[in-house]
């Protein structure tokens, strides 16, 4: 195991909740309902309920584990401690690779909404550099900026909902008989896609080493952040279905923009676009922090290069890990179009939380906070949702895991030799 200076505990309950909400109520809320509607139509509401149940079970597992292991790394550490080195590695590798792709996709989403034509990739790279700089100068600055971004996004979402529901509705609507028209496989597929929007609820667990009184703060923050995000998603999902209807929603590239237009409030379109851009920045800021901390934990245990174990002596952040992440993501942005990374990211995150559920299930009775039934339901939910993702997403996810396993096996053999 590589030695490394500990990170400073500076985050309180409010900071932790804000980071969790900022991780979830990101650009996904502005875009994820369209592919979910394409899969299941109005049945996406059932899909949302299923995704929320799986997310709740996963969140309680993460909360229970974080109270026992309040250090950087999240499920990478939990898997190592409870199940062994290989399960921990699979969780950490899935998270780092999947979320690195998500960073690139989120930066491109921000630039798509805000940059002039022809400047999407330069603006996306600039966003990565700027937010990495914010993270570099300390976690309290990360939490402070996230608080501002989350407030802006929630205000814009609330305004969008009010404008949509008070204006003349388009030909949309929800007939209860439509909820299961697409079939249960399609509904489960929509749940798998919608799970992407919940995937940030345990981001604070990956930053457990920086939380004050983590045994109490982290469990409360995870469950509170999930509850807030779920409330927002339900209100927005019902609004877009009422105004646009499932058919028009399924073909929309910017559902909330179309909602205010259909409500006769086209003047609000630029405001909604700004909201989407700000939401992408908030999610990206939390992603950079989370991937940096997990990379730090993996490097401490020899699963990534020891260069990444460095902790800044003044700002107490894993600055080598964050700078490396910024460089890798910037290269991805300028060389590959990763805006379709949602499916692959969902596969990696579902594996990550599957290991979290199994790890929590294996905890002793004196470490338990929630019934084992929650972990069983969460694990079954993760497997089910992963199996219903698009075949391409599953294939790419498995290929990435095989690469990671091969590289780690070679490193182990070389170390023994």
PDB file of N, CA and C in Angstrom, residues 11-26 130-132 134-136 138-155 200 203-204 207 225 228 275 277-290 293 322:
ATOM      1  N   UNK A  11     -15.882  19.439   5.337  1.00  0.00           N
ATOM      2  CA  UNK A  11     -17.251  19.477   4.821  1.00  0.00           C
ATOM      3  C   UNK A  11     -18.259  19.144   5.910  1.00  0.00           C
ATOM      4  N   UNK A  12     -19.233  20.040   6.119  1.00  0.00           N
ATOM      5  CA  UNK A  12     -20.325  19.777   7.042  1.00  0.00           C
ATOM      6  C   UNK A  12     -21.504  19.137   6.340  1.00  0.00           C
ATOM      7  N   UNK A  13     -22.613  18.952   7.078  1.00  0.00           N
ATOM      8  CA  UNK A  13     -23.793  18.294   6.513  1.00  0.00           C
ATOM      9  C   UNK A  13     -24.351  19.070   5.332  1.00  0.00           C
ATOM     10  N   UNK A  14     -24.471  20.396   5.453  1.00  0.00           N
ATOM     11  CA  UNK A  14     -25.009  21.192   4.357  1.00  0.00           C
ATOM     12  C   UNK A  14     -24.158  21.077   3.108  1.00  0.00           C
ATOM     13  N   UNK A  15     -22.822  21.131   3.266  1.00  0.00           N
ATOM     14  CA  UNK A  15     -21.921  20.986   2.121  1.00  0.00           C
ATOM     15  C   UNK A  15     -22.105  19.622   1.464  1.00  0.00           C
ATOM     16  N   UNK A  16     -22.198  18.573   2.302  1.00  0.00           N
ATOM     17  CA  UNK A  16     -22.329  17.223   1.770  1.00  0.00           C
ATOM     18  C   UNK A  16     -23.633  17.052   0.990  1.00  0.00           C
ATOM     19  N   UNK A  17     -24.734  17.585   1.514  1.00  0.00           N
ATOM     20  CA  UNK A  17     -26.022  17.499   0.819  1.00  0.00           C
ATOM     21  C   UNK A  17     -25.961  18.240  -0.513  1.00  0.00           C
ATOM     22  N   UNK A  18     -25.363  19.428  -0.510  1.00  0.00           N
ATOM     23  CA  UNK A  18     -25.265  20.228  -1.734  1.00  0.00           C
ATOM     24  C   UNK A  18     -24.464  19.485  -2.802  1.00  0.00           C
ATOM     25  N   UNK A  19     -23.347  18.876  -2.412  1.00  0.00           N
ATOM     26  CA  UNK A  19     -22.539  18.138  -3.376  1.00  0.00           C
ATOM     27  C   UNK A  19     -23.341  16.951  -3.931  1.00  0.00           C
ATOM     28  N   UNK A  20     -24.102  16.268  -3.074  1.00  0.00           N
ATOM     29  CA  UNK A  20     -24.929  15.162  -3.548  1.00  0.00           C
ATOM     30  C   UNK A  20     -26.011  15.619  -4.510  1.00  0.00           C
ATOM     31  N   UNK A  21     -26.712  16.700  -4.161  1.00  0.00           N
ATOM     32  CA  UNK A  21     -27.763  17.225  -5.050  1.00  0.00           C
ATOM     33  C   UNK A  21     -27.152  17.724  -6.359  1.00  0.00           C
ATOM     34  N   UNK A  22     -26.016  18.427  -6.261  1.00  0.00           N
ATOM     35  CA  UNK A  22     -25.360  18.916  -7.465  1.00  0.00           C
ATOM     36  C   UNK A  22     -24.914  17.803  -8.384  1.00  0.00           C
ATOM     37  N   UNK A  23     -24.561  16.650  -7.805  1.00  0.00           N
ATOM     38  CA  UNK A  23     -24.144  15.507  -8.613  1.00  0.00           C
ATOM     39  C   UNK A  23     -25.315  14.892  -9.367  1.00  0.00           C
ATOM     40  N   UNK A  24     -26.516  14.950  -8.766  1.00  0.00           N
ATOM     41  CA  UNK A  24     -27.688  14.320  -9.380  1.00  0.00           C
ATOM     42  C   UNK A  24     -28.473  15.266 -10.273  1.00  0.00           C
ATOM     43  N   UNK A  25     -28.804  16.446  -9.767  1.00  0.00           N
ATOM     44  CA  UNK A  25     -29.618  17.386 -10.545  1.00  0.00           C
ATOM     45  C   UNK A  25     -28.699  18.140 -11.494  1.00  0.00           C
ATOM     46  N   UNK A  26     -28.110  17.384 -12.398  1.00  0.00           N
ATOM     47  CA  UNK A  26     -27.214  17.963 -13.391  1.00  0.00           C
ATOM     48  C   UNK A  26     -27.896  18.049 -14.739  1.00  0.00           C
ATOM     49  N   UNK A 130     -11.182  25.111 -15.963  1.00  0.00           N
ATOM     50  CA  UNK A 130     -11.662  26.049 -14.948  1.00  0.00           C
ATOM     51  C   UNK A 130     -12.150  25.314 -13.690  1.00  0.00           C
ATOM     52  N   UNK A 131     -12.916  24.247 -13.872  1.00  0.00           N
ATOM     53  CA  UNK A 131     -13.454  23.541 -12.709  1.00  0.00           C
ATOM     54  C   UNK A 131     -12.388  22.720 -11.999  1.00  0.00           C
ATOM     55  N   UNK A 132     -11.408  22.232 -12.732  1.00  0.00           N
ATOM     56  CA  UNK A 132     -10.282  21.568 -12.076  1.00  0.00           C
ATOM     57  C   UNK A 132      -9.523  22.559 -11.199  1.00  0.00           C
ATOM     58  N   UNK A 134     -10.846  25.143  -9.691  1.00  0.00           N
ATOM     59  CA  UNK A 134     -11.658  25.349  -8.481  1.00  0.00           C
ATOM     60  C   UNK A 134     -11.410  24.223  -7.484  1.00  0.00           C
ATOM     61  N   UNK A 135     -11.426  22.976  -7.966  1.00  0.00           N
ATOM     62  CA  UNK A 135     -11.165  21.831  -7.094  1.00  0.00           C
ATOM     63  C   UNK A 135      -9.760  21.881  -6.510  1.00  0.00           C
ATOM     64  N   UNK A 136      -8.815  22.348  -7.293  1.00  0.00           N
ATOM     65  CA  UNK A 136      -7.412  22.365  -6.878  1.00  0.00           C
ATOM     66  C   UNK A 136      -7.215  23.211  -5.623  1.00  0.00           C
ATOM     67  N   UNK A 138      -9.068  23.645  -3.058  1.00  0.00           N
ATOM     68  CA  UNK A 138      -9.672  23.200  -1.808  1.00  0.00           C
ATOM     69  C   UNK A 138     -11.116  22.782  -1.943  1.00  0.00           C
ATOM     70  N   UNK A 139     -11.506  21.791  -1.122  1.00  0.00           N
ATOM     71  CA  UNK A 139     -12.840  21.223  -1.213  1.00  0.00           C
ATOM     72  C   UNK A 139     -13.919  22.200  -0.761  1.00  0.00           C
ATOM     73  N   UNK A 140     -13.582  23.143   0.113  1.00  0.00           N
ATOM     74  CA  UNK A 140     -14.591  24.111   0.539  1.00  0.00           C
ATOM     75  C   UNK A 140     -14.979  25.037  -0.612  1.00  0.00           C
ATOM     76  N   UNK A 141     -14.045  25.331  -1.498  1.00  0.00           N
ATOM     77  CA  UNK A 141     -14.372  26.125  -2.684  1.00  0.00           C
ATOM     78  C   UNK A 141     -15.252  25.317  -3.631  1.00  0.00           C
ATOM     79  N   UNK A 142     -14.969  24.023  -3.727  1.00  0.00           N
ATOM     80  CA  UNK A 142     -15.818  23.146  -4.535  1.00  0.00           C
ATOM     81  C   UNK A 142     -17.252  23.174  -4.015  1.00  0.00           C
ATOM     82  N   UNK A 143     -17.409  23.024  -2.700  1.00  0.00           N
ATOM     83  CA  UNK A 143     -18.747  23.015  -2.091  1.00  0.00           C
ATOM     84  C   UNK A 143     -19.429  24.368  -2.260  1.00  0.00           C
ATOM     85  N   UNK A 144     -18.667  25.462  -2.113  1.00  0.00           N
ATOM     86  CA  UNK A 144     -19.256  26.796  -2.244  1.00  0.00           C
ATOM     87  C   UNK A 144     -19.776  27.070  -3.643  1.00  0.00           C
ATOM     88  N   UNK A 145     -18.978  26.741  -4.652  1.00  0.00           N
ATOM     89  CA  UNK A 145     -19.426  26.958  -6.028  1.00  0.00           C
ATOM     90  C   UNK A 145     -20.591  26.030  -6.363  1.00  0.00           C
ATOM     91  N   UNK A 146     -20.547  24.782  -5.881  1.00  0.00           N
ATOM     92  CA  UNK A 146     -21.653  23.861  -6.128  1.00  0.00           C
ATOM     93  C   UNK A 146     -22.950  24.394  -5.543  1.00  0.00           C
ATOM     94  N   UNK A 147     -22.880  25.009  -4.358  1.00  0.00           N
ATOM     95  CA  UNK A 147     -24.070  25.589  -3.728  1.00  0.00           C
ATOM     96  C   UNK A 147     -24.695  26.654  -4.627  1.00  0.00           C
ATOM     97  N   UNK A 148     -23.860  27.499  -5.214  1.00  0.00           N
ATOM     98  CA  UNK A 148     -24.352  28.553  -6.102  1.00  0.00           C
ATOM     99  C   UNK A 148     -24.994  27.946  -7.356  1.00  0.00           C
ATOM    100  N   UNK A 149     -24.312  26.969  -7.965  1.00  0.00           N
ATOM    101  CA  UNK A 149     -24.817  26.363  -9.197  1.00  0.00           C
ATOM    102  C   UNK A 149     -26.129  25.617  -8.951  1.00  0.00           C
ATOM    103  N   UNK A 150     -26.208  24.873  -7.846  1.00  0.00           N
ATOM    104  CA  UNK A 150     -27.431  24.131  -7.534  1.00  0.00           C
ATOM    105  C   UNK A 150     -28.606  25.082  -7.324  1.00  0.00           C
ATOM    106  N   UNK A 151     -28.367  26.187  -6.636  1.00  0.00           N
ATOM    107  CA  UNK A 151     -29.434  27.166  -6.403  1.00  0.00           C
ATOM    108  C   UNK A 151     -29.964  27.717  -7.721  1.00  0.00           C
ATOM    109  N   UNK A 152     -29.063  28.066  -8.631  1.00  0.00           N
ATOM    110  CA  UNK A 152     -29.469  28.599  -9.935  1.00  0.00           C
ATOM    111  C   UNK A 152     -30.310  27.570 -10.696  1.00  0.00           C
ATOM    112  N   UNK A 153     -29.851  26.317 -10.702  1.00  0.00           N
ATOM    113  CA  UNK A 153     -30.549  25.267 -11.445  1.00  0.00           C
ATOM    114  C   UNK A 153     -31.949  25.028 -10.878  1.00  0.00           C
ATOM    115  N   UNK A 154     -32.062  24.939  -9.555  1.00  0.00           N
ATOM    116  CA  UNK A 154     -33.362  24.682  -8.943  1.00  0.00           C
ATOM    117  C   UNK A 154     -34.344  25.825  -9.192  1.00  0.00           C
ATOM    118  N   UNK A 155     -33.845  27.053  -9.168  1.00  0.00           N
ATOM    119  CA  UNK A 155     -34.714  28.201  -9.448  1.00  0.00           C
ATOM    120  C   UNK A 155     -35.204  28.151 -10.893  1.00  0.00           C
ATOM    121  N   UNK A 200     -25.373  10.143  -8.908  1.00  0.00           N
ATOM    122  CA  UNK A 200     -24.454  10.942  -8.098  1.00  0.00           C
ATOM    123  C   UNK A 200     -24.776  10.989  -6.623  1.00  0.00           C
ATOM    124  N   UNK A 203     -21.918  10.413  -4.238  1.00  0.00           N
ATOM    125  CA  UNK A 203     -20.649  11.060  -4.543  1.00  0.00           C
ATOM    126  C   UNK A 203     -19.920  11.491  -3.279  1.00  0.00           C
ATOM    127  N   UNK A 204     -20.698  11.899  -2.284  1.00  0.00           N
ATOM    128  CA  UNK A 204     -20.072  12.354  -1.051  1.00  0.00           C
ATOM    129  C   UNK A 204     -19.341  11.210  -0.352  1.00  0.00           C
ATOM    130  N   UNK A 207     -15.814  11.049  -1.049  1.00  0.00           N
ATOM    131  CA  UNK A 207     -15.070  12.140  -0.415  1.00  0.00           C
ATOM    132  C   UNK A 207     -15.143  12.030   1.113  1.00  0.00           C
ATOM    133  N   UNK A 225     -29.999  14.041   0.132  1.00  0.00           N
ATOM    134  CA  UNK A 225     -29.760  14.472  -1.249  1.00  0.00           C
ATOM    135  C   UNK A 225     -30.599  13.661  -2.231  1.00  0.00           C
ATOM    136  N   UNK A 228     -34.269  14.887  -2.147  1.00  0.00           N
ATOM    137  CA  UNK A 228     -34.454  16.165  -2.848  1.00  0.00           C
ATOM    138  C   UNK A 228     -34.456  15.952  -4.362  1.00  0.00           C
ATOM    139  N   UNK A 275     -29.815  27.317 -17.766  1.00  0.00           N
ATOM    140  CA  UNK A 275     -29.998  26.368 -16.676  1.00  0.00           C
ATOM    141  C   UNK A 275     -29.354  25.029 -16.977  1.00  0.00           C
ATOM    142  N   UNK A 277     -26.851  24.495 -19.003  1.00  0.00           N
ATOM    143  CA  UNK A 277     -25.410  24.676 -18.960  1.00  0.00           C
ATOM    144  C   UNK A 277     -24.876  24.724 -17.538  1.00  0.00           C
ATOM    145  N   UNK A 278     -25.572  25.444 -16.678  1.00  0.00           N
ATOM    146  CA  UNK A 278     -25.158  25.544 -15.279  1.00  0.00           C
ATOM    147  C   UNK A 278     -25.275  24.181 -14.590  1.00  0.00           C
ATOM    148  N   UNK A 279     -26.342  23.436 -14.894  1.00  0.00           N
ATOM    149  CA  UNK A 279     -26.517  22.106 -14.314  1.00  0.00           C
ATOM    150  C   UNK A 279     -25.371  21.182 -14.719  1.00  0.00           C
ATOM    151  N   UNK A 280     -24.969  21.269 -15.989  1.00  0.00           N
ATOM    152  CA  UNK A 280     -23.841  20.461 -16.453  1.00  0.00           C
ATOM    153  C   UNK A 280     -22.565  20.826 -15.701  1.00  0.00           C
ATOM    154  N   UNK A 281     -22.363  22.119 -15.441  1.00  0.00           N
ATOM    155  CA  UNK A 281     -21.181  22.540 -14.691  1.00  0.00           C
ATOM    156  C   UNK A 281     -21.208  22.001 -13.266  1.00  0.00           C
ATOM    157  N   UNK A 282     -22.382  22.042 -12.630  1.00  0.00           N
ATOM    158  CA  UNK A 282     -22.491  21.534 -11.265  1.00  0.00           C
ATOM    159  C   UNK A 282     -22.169  20.053 -11.183  1.00  0.00           C
ATOM    160  N   UNK A 283     -22.735  19.275 -12.101  1.00  0.00           N
ATOM    161  CA  UNK A 283     -22.464  17.842 -12.113  1.00  0.00           C
ATOM    162  C   UNK A 283     -21.005  17.564 -12.441  1.00  0.00           C
ATOM    163  N   UNK A 284     -20.440  18.336 -13.358  1.00  0.00           N
ATOM    164  CA  UNK A 284     -19.047  18.155 -13.744  1.00  0.00           C
ATOM    165  C   UNK A 284     -18.104  18.467 -12.583  1.00  0.00           C
ATOM    166  N   UNK A 285     -18.411  19.505 -11.830  1.00  0.00           N
ATOM    167  CA  UNK A 285     -17.593  19.873 -10.677  1.00  0.00           C
ATOM    168  C   UNK A 285     -17.544  18.729  -9.670  1.00  0.00           C
ATOM    169  N   UNK A 286     -18.704  18.142  -9.368  1.00  0.00           N
ATOM    170  CA  UNK A 286     -18.753  17.030  -8.425  1.00  0.00           C
ATOM    171  C   UNK A 286     -18.084  15.784  -9.000  1.00  0.00           C
ATOM    172  N   UNK A 287     -18.217  15.562 -10.305  1.00  0.00           N
ATOM    173  CA  UNK A 287     -17.568  14.416 -10.937  1.00  0.00           C
ATOM    174  C   UNK A 287     -16.056  14.492 -10.809  1.00  0.00           C
ATOM    175  N   UNK A 288     -15.487  15.658 -11.083  1.00  0.00           N
ATOM    176  CA  UNK A 288     -14.035  15.824 -10.988  1.00  0.00           C
ATOM    177  C   UNK A 288     -13.561  15.507  -9.577  1.00  0.00           C
ATOM    178  N   UNK A 289     -14.302  16.007  -8.575  1.00  0.00           N
ATOM    179  CA  UNK A 289     -13.941  15.743  -7.185  1.00  0.00           C
ATOM    180  C   UNK A 289     -14.031  14.253  -6.871  1.00  0.00           C
ATOM    181  N   UNK A 290     -15.108  13.597  -7.300  1.00  0.00           N
ATOM    182  CA  UNK A 290     -15.308  12.186  -6.989  1.00  0.00           C
ATOM    183  C   UNK A 290     -14.294  11.282  -7.668  1.00  0.00           C
ATOM    184  N   UNK A 293     -10.820  11.603  -6.022  1.00  0.00           N
ATOM    185  CA  UNK A 293     -10.674  10.912  -4.738  1.00  0.00           C
ATOM    186  C   UNK A 293     -10.602   9.398  -4.916  1.00  0.00           C
ATOM    187  N   UNK A 322      -6.267  15.006  -9.900  1.00  0.00           N
ATOM    188  CA  UNK A 322      -7.195  15.911 -10.581  1.00  0.00           C
ATOM    189  C   UNK A 322      -6.582  16.500 -11.848  1.00  0.00           C
TER     190      UNK A 322
END
